[in-house]
Tab-separated table of N, CA and C in Angstrom:
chain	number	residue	atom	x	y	z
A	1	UNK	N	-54.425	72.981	0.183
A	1	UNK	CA	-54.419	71.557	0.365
A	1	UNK	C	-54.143	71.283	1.841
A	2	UNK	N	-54.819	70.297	2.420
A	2	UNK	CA	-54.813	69.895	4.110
A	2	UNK	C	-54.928	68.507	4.095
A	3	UNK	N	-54.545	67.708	4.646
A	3	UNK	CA	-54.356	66.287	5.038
A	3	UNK	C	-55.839	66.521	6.116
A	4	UNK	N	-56.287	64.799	5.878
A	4	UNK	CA	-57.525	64.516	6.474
A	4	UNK	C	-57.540	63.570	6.930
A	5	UNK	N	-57.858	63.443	8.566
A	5	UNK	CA	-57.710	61.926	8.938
A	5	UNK	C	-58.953	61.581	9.228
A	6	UNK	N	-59.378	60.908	8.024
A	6	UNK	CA	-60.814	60.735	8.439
A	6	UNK	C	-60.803	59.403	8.444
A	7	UNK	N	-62.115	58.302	8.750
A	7	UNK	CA	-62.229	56.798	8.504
A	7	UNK	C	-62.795	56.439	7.411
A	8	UNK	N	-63.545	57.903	6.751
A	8	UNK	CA	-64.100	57.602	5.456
A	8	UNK	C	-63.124	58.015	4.244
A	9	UNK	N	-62.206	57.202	3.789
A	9	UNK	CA	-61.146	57.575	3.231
A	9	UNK	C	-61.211	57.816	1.648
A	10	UNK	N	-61.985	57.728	1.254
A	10	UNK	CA	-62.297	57.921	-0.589
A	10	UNK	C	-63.603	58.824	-0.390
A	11	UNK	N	-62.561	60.149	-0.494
A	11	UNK	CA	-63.320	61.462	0.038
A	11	UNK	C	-64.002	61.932	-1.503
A	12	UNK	N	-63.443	61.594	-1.990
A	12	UNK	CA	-64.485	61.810	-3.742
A	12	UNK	C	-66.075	61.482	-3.794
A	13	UNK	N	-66.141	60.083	-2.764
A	13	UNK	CA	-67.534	59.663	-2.749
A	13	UNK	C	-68.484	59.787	-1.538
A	14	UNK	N	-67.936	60.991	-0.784
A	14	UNK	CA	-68.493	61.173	0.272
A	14	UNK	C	-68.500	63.138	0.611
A	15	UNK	N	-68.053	63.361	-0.571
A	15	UNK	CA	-68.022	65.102	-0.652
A	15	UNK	C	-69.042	65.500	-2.156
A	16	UNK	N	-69.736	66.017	-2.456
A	16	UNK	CA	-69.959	66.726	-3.519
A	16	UNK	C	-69.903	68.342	-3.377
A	17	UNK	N	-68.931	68.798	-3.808
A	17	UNK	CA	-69.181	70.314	-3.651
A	17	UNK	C	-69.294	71.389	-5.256
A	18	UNK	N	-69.292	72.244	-4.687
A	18	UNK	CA	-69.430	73.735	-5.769
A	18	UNK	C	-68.520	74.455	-5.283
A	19	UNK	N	-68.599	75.803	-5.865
A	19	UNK	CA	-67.804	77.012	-5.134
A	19	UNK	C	-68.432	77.394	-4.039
A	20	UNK	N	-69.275	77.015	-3.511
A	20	UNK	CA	-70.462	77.561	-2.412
A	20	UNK	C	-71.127	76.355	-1.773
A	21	UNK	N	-71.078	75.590	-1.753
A	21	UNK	CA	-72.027	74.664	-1.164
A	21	UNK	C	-70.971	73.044	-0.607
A	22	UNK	N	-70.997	72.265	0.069
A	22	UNK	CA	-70.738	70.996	-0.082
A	22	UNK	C	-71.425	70.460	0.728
A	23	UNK	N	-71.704	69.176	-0.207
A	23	UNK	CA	-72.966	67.862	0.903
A	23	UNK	C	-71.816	66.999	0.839
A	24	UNK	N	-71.840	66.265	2.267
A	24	UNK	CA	-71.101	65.347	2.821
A	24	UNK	C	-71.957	64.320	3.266
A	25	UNK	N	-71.003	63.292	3.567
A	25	UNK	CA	-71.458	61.914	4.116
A	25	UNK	C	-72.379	62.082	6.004
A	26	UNK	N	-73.465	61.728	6.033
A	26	UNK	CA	-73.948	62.246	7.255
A	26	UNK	C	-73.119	61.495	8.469
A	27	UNK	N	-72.287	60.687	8.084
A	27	UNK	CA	-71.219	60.212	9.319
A	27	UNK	C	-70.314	61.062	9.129
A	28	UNK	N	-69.531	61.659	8.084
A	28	UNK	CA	-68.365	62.076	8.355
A	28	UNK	C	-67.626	63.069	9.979
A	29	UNK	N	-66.933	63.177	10.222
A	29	UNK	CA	-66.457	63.606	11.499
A	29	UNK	C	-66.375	65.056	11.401
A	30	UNK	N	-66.957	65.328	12.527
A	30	UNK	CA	-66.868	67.050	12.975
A	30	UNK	C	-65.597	67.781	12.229
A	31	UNK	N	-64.499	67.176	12.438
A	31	UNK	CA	-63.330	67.969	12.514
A	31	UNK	C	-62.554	68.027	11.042
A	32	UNK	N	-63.573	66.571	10.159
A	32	UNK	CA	-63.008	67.191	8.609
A	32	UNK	C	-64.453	67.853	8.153
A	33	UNK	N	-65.290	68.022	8.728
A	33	UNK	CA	-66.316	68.804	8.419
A	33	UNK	C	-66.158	70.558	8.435
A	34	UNK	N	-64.999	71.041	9.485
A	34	UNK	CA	-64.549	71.833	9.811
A	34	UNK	C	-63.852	72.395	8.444
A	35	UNK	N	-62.903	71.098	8.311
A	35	UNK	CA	-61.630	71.362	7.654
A	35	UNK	C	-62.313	71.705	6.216
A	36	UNK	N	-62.964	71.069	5.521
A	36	UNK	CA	-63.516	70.983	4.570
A	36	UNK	C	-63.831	72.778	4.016
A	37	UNK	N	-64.547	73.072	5.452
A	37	UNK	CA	-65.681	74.567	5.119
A	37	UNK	C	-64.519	75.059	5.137
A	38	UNK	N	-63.303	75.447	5.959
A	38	UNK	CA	-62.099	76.209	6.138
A	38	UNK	C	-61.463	76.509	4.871
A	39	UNK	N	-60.649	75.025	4.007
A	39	UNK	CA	-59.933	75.005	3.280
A	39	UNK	C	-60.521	75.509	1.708
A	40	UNK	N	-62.017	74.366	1.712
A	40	UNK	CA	-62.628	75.132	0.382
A	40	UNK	C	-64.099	76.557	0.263
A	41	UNK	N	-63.830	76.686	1.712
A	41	UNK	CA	-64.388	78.013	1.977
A	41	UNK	C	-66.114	77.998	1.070
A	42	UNK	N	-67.082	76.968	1.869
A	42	UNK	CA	-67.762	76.531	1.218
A	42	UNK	C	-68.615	76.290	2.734
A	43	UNK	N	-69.746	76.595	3.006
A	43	UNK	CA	-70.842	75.971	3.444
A	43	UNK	C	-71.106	74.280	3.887
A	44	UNK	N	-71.107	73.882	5.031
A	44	UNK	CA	-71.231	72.269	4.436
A	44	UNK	C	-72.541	71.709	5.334
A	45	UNK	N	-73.220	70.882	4.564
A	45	UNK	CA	-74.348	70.354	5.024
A	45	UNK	C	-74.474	68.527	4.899
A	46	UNK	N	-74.389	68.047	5.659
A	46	UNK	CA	-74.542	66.713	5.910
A	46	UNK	C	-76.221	66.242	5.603
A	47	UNK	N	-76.060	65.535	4.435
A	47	UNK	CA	-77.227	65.135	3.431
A	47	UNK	C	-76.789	63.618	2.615
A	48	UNK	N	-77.919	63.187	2.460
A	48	UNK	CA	-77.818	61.917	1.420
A	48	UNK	C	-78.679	62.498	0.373
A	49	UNK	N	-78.449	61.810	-0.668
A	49	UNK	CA	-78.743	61.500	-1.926
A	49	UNK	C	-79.971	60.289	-2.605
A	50	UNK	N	-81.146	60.462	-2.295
A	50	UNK	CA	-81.768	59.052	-2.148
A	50	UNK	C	-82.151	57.880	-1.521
A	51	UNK	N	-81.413	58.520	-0.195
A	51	UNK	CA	-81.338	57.580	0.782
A	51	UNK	C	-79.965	56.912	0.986
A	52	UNK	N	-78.714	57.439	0.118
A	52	UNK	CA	-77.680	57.103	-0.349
A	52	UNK	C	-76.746	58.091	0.301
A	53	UNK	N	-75.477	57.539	1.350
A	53	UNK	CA	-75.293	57.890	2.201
A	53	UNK	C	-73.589	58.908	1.283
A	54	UNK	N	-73.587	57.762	0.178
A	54	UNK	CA	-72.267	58.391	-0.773
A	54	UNK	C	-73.166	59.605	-1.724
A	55	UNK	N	-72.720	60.766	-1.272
A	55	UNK	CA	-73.410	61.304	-1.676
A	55	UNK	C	-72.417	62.317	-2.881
A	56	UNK	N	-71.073	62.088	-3.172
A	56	UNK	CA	-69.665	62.119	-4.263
A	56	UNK	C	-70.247	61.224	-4.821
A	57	UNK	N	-70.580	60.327	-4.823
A	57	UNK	CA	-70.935	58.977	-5.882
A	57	UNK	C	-72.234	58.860	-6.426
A	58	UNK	N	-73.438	59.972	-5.811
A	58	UNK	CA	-74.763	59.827	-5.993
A	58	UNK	C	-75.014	60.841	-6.767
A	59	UNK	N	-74.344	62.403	-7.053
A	59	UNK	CA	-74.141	63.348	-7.644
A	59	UNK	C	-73.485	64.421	-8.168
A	60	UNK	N	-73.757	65.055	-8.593
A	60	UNK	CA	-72.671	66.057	-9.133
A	60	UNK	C	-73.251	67.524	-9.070
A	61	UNK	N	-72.010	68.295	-8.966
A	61	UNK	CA	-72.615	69.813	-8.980
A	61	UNK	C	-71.337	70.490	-9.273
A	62	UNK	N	-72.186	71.809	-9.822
A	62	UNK	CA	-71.509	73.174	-10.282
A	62	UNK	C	-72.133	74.242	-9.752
A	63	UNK	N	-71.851	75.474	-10.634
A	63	UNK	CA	-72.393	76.407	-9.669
A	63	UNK	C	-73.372	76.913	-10.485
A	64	UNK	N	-73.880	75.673	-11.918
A	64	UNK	CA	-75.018	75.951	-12.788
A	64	UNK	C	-76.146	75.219	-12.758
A	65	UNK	N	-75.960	73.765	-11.409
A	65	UNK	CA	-76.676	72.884	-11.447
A	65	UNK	C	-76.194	71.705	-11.044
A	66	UNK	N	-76.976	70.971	-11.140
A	66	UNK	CA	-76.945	69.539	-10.294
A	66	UNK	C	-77.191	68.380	-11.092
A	67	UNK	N	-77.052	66.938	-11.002
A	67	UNK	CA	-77.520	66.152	-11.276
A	67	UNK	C	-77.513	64.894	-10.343
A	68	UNK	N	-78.351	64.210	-10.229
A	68	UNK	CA	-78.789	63.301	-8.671
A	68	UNK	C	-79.070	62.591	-9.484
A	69	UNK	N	-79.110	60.850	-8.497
A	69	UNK	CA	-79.470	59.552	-8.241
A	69	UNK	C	-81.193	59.494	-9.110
A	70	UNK	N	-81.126	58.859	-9.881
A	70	UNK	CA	-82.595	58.780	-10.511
A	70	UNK	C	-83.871	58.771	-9.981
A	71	UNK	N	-83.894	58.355	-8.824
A	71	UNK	CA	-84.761	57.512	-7.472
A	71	UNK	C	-84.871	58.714	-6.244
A	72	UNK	N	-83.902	59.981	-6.540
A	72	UNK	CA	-84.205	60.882	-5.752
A	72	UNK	C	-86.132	61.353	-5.827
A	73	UNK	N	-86.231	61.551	-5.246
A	73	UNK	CA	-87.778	61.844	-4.838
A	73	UNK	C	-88.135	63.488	-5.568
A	74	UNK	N	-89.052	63.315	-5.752
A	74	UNK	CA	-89.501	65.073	-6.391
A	74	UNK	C	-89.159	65.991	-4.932
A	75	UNK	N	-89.736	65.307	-3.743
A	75	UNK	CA	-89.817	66.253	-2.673
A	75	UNK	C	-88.205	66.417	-2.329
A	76	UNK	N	-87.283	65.398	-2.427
A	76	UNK	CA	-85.840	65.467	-2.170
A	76	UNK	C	-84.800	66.140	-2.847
A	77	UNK	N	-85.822	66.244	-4.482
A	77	UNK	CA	-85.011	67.043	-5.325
A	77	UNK	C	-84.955	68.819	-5.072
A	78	UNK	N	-86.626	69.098	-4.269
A	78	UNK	CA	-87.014	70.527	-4.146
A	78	UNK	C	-85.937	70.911	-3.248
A	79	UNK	N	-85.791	70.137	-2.033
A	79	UNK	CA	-84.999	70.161	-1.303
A	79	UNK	C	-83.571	70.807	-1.056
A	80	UNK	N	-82.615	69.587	-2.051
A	80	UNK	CA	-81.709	69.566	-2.172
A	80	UNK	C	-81.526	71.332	-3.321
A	81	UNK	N	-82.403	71.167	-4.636
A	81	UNK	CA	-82.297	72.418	-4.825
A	81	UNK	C	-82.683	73.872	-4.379
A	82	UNK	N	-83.147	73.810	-3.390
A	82	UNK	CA	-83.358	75.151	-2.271
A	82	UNK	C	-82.168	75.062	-1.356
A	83	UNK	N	-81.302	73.975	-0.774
A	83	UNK	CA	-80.392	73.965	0.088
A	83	UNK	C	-79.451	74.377	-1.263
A	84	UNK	N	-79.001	74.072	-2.324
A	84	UNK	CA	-77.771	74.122	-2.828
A	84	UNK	C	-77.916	75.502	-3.622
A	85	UNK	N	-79.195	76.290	-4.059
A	85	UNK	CA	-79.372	77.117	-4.548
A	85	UNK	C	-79.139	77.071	-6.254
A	86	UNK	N	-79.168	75.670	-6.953
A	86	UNK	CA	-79.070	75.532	-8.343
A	86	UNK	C	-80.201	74.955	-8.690
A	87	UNK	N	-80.531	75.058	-10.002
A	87	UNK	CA	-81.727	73.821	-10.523
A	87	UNK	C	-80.804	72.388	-10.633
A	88	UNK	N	-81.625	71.656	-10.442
A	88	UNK	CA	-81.332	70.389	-9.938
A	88	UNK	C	-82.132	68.863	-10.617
A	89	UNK	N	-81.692	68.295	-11.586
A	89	UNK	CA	-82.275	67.100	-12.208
A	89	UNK	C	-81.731	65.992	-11.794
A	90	UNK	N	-82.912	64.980	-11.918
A	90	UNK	CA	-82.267	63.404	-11.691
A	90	UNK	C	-81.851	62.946	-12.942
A	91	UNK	N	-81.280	62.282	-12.761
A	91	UNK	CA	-80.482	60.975	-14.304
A	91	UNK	C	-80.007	60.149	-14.028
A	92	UNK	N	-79.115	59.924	-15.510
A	92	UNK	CA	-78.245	58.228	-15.293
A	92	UNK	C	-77.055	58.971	-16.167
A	93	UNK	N	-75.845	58.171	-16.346
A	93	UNK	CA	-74.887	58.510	-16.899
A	93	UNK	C	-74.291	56.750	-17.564
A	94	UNK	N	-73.741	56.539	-18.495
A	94	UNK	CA	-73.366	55.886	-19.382
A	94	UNK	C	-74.090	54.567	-19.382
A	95	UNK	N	-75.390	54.968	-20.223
A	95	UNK	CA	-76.269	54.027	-20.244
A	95	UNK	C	-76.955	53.405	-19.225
A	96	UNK	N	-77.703	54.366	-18.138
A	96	UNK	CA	-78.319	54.261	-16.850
A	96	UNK	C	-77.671	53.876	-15.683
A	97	UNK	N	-76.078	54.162	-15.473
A	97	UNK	CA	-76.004	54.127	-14.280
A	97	UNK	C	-76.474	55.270	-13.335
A	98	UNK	N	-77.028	54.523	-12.165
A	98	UNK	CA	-77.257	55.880	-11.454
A	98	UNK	C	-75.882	56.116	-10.630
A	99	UNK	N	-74.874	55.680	-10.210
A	99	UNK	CA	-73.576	56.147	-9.636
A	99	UNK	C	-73.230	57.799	-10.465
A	100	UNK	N	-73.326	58.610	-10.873
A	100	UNK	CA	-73.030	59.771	-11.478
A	100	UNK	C	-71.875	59.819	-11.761
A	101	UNK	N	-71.110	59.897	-9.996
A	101	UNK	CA	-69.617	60.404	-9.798
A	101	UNK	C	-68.931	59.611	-10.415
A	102	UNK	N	-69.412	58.515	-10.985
A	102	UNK	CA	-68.294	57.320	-12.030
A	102	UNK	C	-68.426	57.473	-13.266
A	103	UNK	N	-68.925	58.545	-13.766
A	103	UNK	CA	-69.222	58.451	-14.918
A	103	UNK	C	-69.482	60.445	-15.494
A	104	UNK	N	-69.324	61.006	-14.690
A	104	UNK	CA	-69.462	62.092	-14.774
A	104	UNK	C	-68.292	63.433	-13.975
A	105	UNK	N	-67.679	63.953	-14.576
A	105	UNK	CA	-66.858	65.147	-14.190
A	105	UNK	C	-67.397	66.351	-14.606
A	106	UNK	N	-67.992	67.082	-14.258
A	106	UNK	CA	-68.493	68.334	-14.638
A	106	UNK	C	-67.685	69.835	-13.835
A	107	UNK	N	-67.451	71.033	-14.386
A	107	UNK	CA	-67.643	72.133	-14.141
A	107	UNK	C	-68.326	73.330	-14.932
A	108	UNK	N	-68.140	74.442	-14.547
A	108	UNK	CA	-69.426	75.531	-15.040
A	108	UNK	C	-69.205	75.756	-16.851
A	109	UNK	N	-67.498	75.083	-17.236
A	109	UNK	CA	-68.050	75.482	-18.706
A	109	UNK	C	-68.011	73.857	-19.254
A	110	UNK	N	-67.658	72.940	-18.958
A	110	UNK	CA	-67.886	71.805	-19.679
A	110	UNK	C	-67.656	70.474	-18.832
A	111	UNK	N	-68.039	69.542	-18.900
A	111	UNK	CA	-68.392	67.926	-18.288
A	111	UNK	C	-67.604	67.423	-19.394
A	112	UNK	N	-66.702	66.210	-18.749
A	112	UNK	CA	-66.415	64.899	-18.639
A	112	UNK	C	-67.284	63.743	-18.555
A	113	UNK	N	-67.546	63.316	-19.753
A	113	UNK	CA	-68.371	61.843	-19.279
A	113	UNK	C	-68.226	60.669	-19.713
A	114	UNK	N	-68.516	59.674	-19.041
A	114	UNK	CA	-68.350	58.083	-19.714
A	114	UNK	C	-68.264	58.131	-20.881
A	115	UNK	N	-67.800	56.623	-21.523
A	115	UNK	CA	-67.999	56.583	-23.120
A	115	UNK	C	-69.041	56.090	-23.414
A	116	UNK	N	-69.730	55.459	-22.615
A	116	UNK	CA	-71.470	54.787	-22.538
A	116	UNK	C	-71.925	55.288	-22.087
A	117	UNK	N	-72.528	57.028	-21.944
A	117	UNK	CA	-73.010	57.496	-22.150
A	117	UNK	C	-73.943	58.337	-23.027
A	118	UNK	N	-75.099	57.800	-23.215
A	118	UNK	CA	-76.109	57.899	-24.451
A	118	UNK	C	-76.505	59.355	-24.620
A	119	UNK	N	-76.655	59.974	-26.424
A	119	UNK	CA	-77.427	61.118	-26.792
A	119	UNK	C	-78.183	61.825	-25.522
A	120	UNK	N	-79.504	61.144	-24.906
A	120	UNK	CA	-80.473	61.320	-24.331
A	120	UNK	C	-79.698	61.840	-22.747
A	121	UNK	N	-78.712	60.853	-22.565
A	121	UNK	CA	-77.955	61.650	-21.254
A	121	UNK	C	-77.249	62.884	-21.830
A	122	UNK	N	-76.905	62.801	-22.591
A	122	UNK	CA	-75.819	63.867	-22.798
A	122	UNK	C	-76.613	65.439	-22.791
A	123	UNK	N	-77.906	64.948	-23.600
A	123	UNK	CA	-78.562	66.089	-23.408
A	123	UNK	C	-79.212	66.468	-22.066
A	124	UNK	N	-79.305	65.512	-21.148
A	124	UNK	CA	-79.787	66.024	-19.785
A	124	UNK	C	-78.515	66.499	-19.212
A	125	UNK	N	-77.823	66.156	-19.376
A	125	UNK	CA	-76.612	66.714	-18.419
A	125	UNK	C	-76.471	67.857	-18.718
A	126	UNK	N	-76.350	68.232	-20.426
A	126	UNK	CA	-76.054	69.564	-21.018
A	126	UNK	C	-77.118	70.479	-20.560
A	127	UNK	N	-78.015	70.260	-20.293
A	127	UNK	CA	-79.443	71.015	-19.805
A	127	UNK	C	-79.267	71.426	-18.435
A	128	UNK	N	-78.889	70.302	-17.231
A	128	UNK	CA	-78.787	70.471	-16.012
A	128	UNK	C	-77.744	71.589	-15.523
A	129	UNK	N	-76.954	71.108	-16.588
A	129	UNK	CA	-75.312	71.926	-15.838
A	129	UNK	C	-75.323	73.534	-16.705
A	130	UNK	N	-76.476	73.800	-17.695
A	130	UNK	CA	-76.345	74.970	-18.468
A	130	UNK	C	-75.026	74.450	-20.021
A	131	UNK	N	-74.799	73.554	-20.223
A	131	UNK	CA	-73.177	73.730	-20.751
A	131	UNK	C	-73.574	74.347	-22.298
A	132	UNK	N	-74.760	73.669	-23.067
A	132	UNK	CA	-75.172	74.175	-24.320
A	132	UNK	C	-75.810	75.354	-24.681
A	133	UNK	N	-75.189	76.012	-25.907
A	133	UNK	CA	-74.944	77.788	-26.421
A	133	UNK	C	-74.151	78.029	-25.744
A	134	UNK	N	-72.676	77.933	-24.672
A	134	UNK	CA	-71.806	78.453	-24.348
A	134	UNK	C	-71.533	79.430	-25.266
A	135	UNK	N	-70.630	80.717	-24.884
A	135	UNK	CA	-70.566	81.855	-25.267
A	135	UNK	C	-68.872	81.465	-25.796
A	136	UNK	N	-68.668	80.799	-27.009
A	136	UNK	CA	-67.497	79.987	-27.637
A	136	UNK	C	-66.368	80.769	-27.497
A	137	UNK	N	-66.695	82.401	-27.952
A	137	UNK	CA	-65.755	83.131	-27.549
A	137	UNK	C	-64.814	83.207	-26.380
A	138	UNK	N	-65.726	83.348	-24.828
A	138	UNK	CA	-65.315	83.542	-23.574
A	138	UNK	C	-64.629	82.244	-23.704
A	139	UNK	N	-64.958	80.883	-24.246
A	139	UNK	CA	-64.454	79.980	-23.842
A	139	UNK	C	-62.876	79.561	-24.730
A	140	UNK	N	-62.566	80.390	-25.870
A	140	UNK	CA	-61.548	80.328	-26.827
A	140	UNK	C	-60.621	81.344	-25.999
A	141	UNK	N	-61.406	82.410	-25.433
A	141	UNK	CA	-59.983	83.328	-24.576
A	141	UNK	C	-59.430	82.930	-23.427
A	142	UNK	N	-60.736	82.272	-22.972
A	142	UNK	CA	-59.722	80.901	-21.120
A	142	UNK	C	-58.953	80.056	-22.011
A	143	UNK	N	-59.117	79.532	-22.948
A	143	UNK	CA	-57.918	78.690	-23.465
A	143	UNK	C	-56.775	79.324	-23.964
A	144	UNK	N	-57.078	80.222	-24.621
A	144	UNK	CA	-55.707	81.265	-25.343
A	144	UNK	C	-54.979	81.535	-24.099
A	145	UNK	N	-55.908	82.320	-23.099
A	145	UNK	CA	-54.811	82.568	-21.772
A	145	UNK	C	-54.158	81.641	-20.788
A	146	UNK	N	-54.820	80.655	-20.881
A	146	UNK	CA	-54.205	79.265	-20.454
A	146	UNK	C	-53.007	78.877	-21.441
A	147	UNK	N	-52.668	78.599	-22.262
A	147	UNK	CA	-51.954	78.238	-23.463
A	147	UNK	C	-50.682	79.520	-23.110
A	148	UNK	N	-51.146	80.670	-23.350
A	148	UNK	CA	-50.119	81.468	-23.117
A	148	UNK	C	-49.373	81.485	-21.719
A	149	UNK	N	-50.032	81.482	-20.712
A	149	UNK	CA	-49.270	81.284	-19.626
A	149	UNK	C	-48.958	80.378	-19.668
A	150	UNK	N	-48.835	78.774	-19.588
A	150	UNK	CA	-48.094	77.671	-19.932
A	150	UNK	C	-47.283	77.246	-21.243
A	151	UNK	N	-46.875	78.490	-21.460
A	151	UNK	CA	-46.064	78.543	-23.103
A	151	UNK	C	-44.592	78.395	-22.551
């Protein structure tokens, strides 16, 4: 953890990262751009989302996939998925918003999402991020060992 003095201060909607990758706000400042690659030891590339400069608020990622701004472009999507190295879909999240990051928490074994979020999203998200046929097992022993160490 590092303190950031940046001017863009609601760093949620101006970072999207993975274990490997983060797109930032194309203003953000050199020196939390620094801090950023240092602390979460991650790659960082200054990119929008659609033309959308919040690019925490325009999408989401793991290290199984992506999901972007609806309005992202086919050519922006090739893009973004050759720079981030995941497959990469557009959507909406709780009944067509395109904001993602308000409506979506994802990592590599399961997402967080709105409560107005419809069947039809749920299944794109589950598609994008890999989350459906999880291997139930692997995912019953991260909880057992979680549980046990916090016993």
């Amino acid at each position: 953890m590092q303190r950031v003095e940046e001017r863009l201060s609601a760093l949620g909607n101006v970072i999207a990262c993975n274990d490997y990758v983060a797109l930032v706000h194309p203003d953000i400042d050199r020196e939390t751009e620094e801090i950023i690659a240092d602390v979460l030891q991650v790659e960082v590339f200054r990119q929008t989302v659609a033309n959308n400069v919040l690019v925490g608020s325009y999408c989401a990622l793991s290290n199984q996939g992506a999901l972007v701004h609806p309005k992202t472009s086919i050519q922006a999507q090739d893009e973004l998925s050759s720079l981030l190295q995941v497959p990469l879909v557009a959507g909406t999240v709780n009944r067509g918003s395109d904001v993602i990051g308000a409506g979506l928490v994802v990592n590599d074994w399961c997402a967080f999402i709105g409560l107005d979020t419809s069947a039809t999203e749920v299944s794109v998200i589950e598609a994008a991020f890999k989350l459906q046929g999880q291997d139930t097992s692997a995912i019953a022993g991260m909880r057992d060992t979680l549980i046990d160490q916090f016993a």
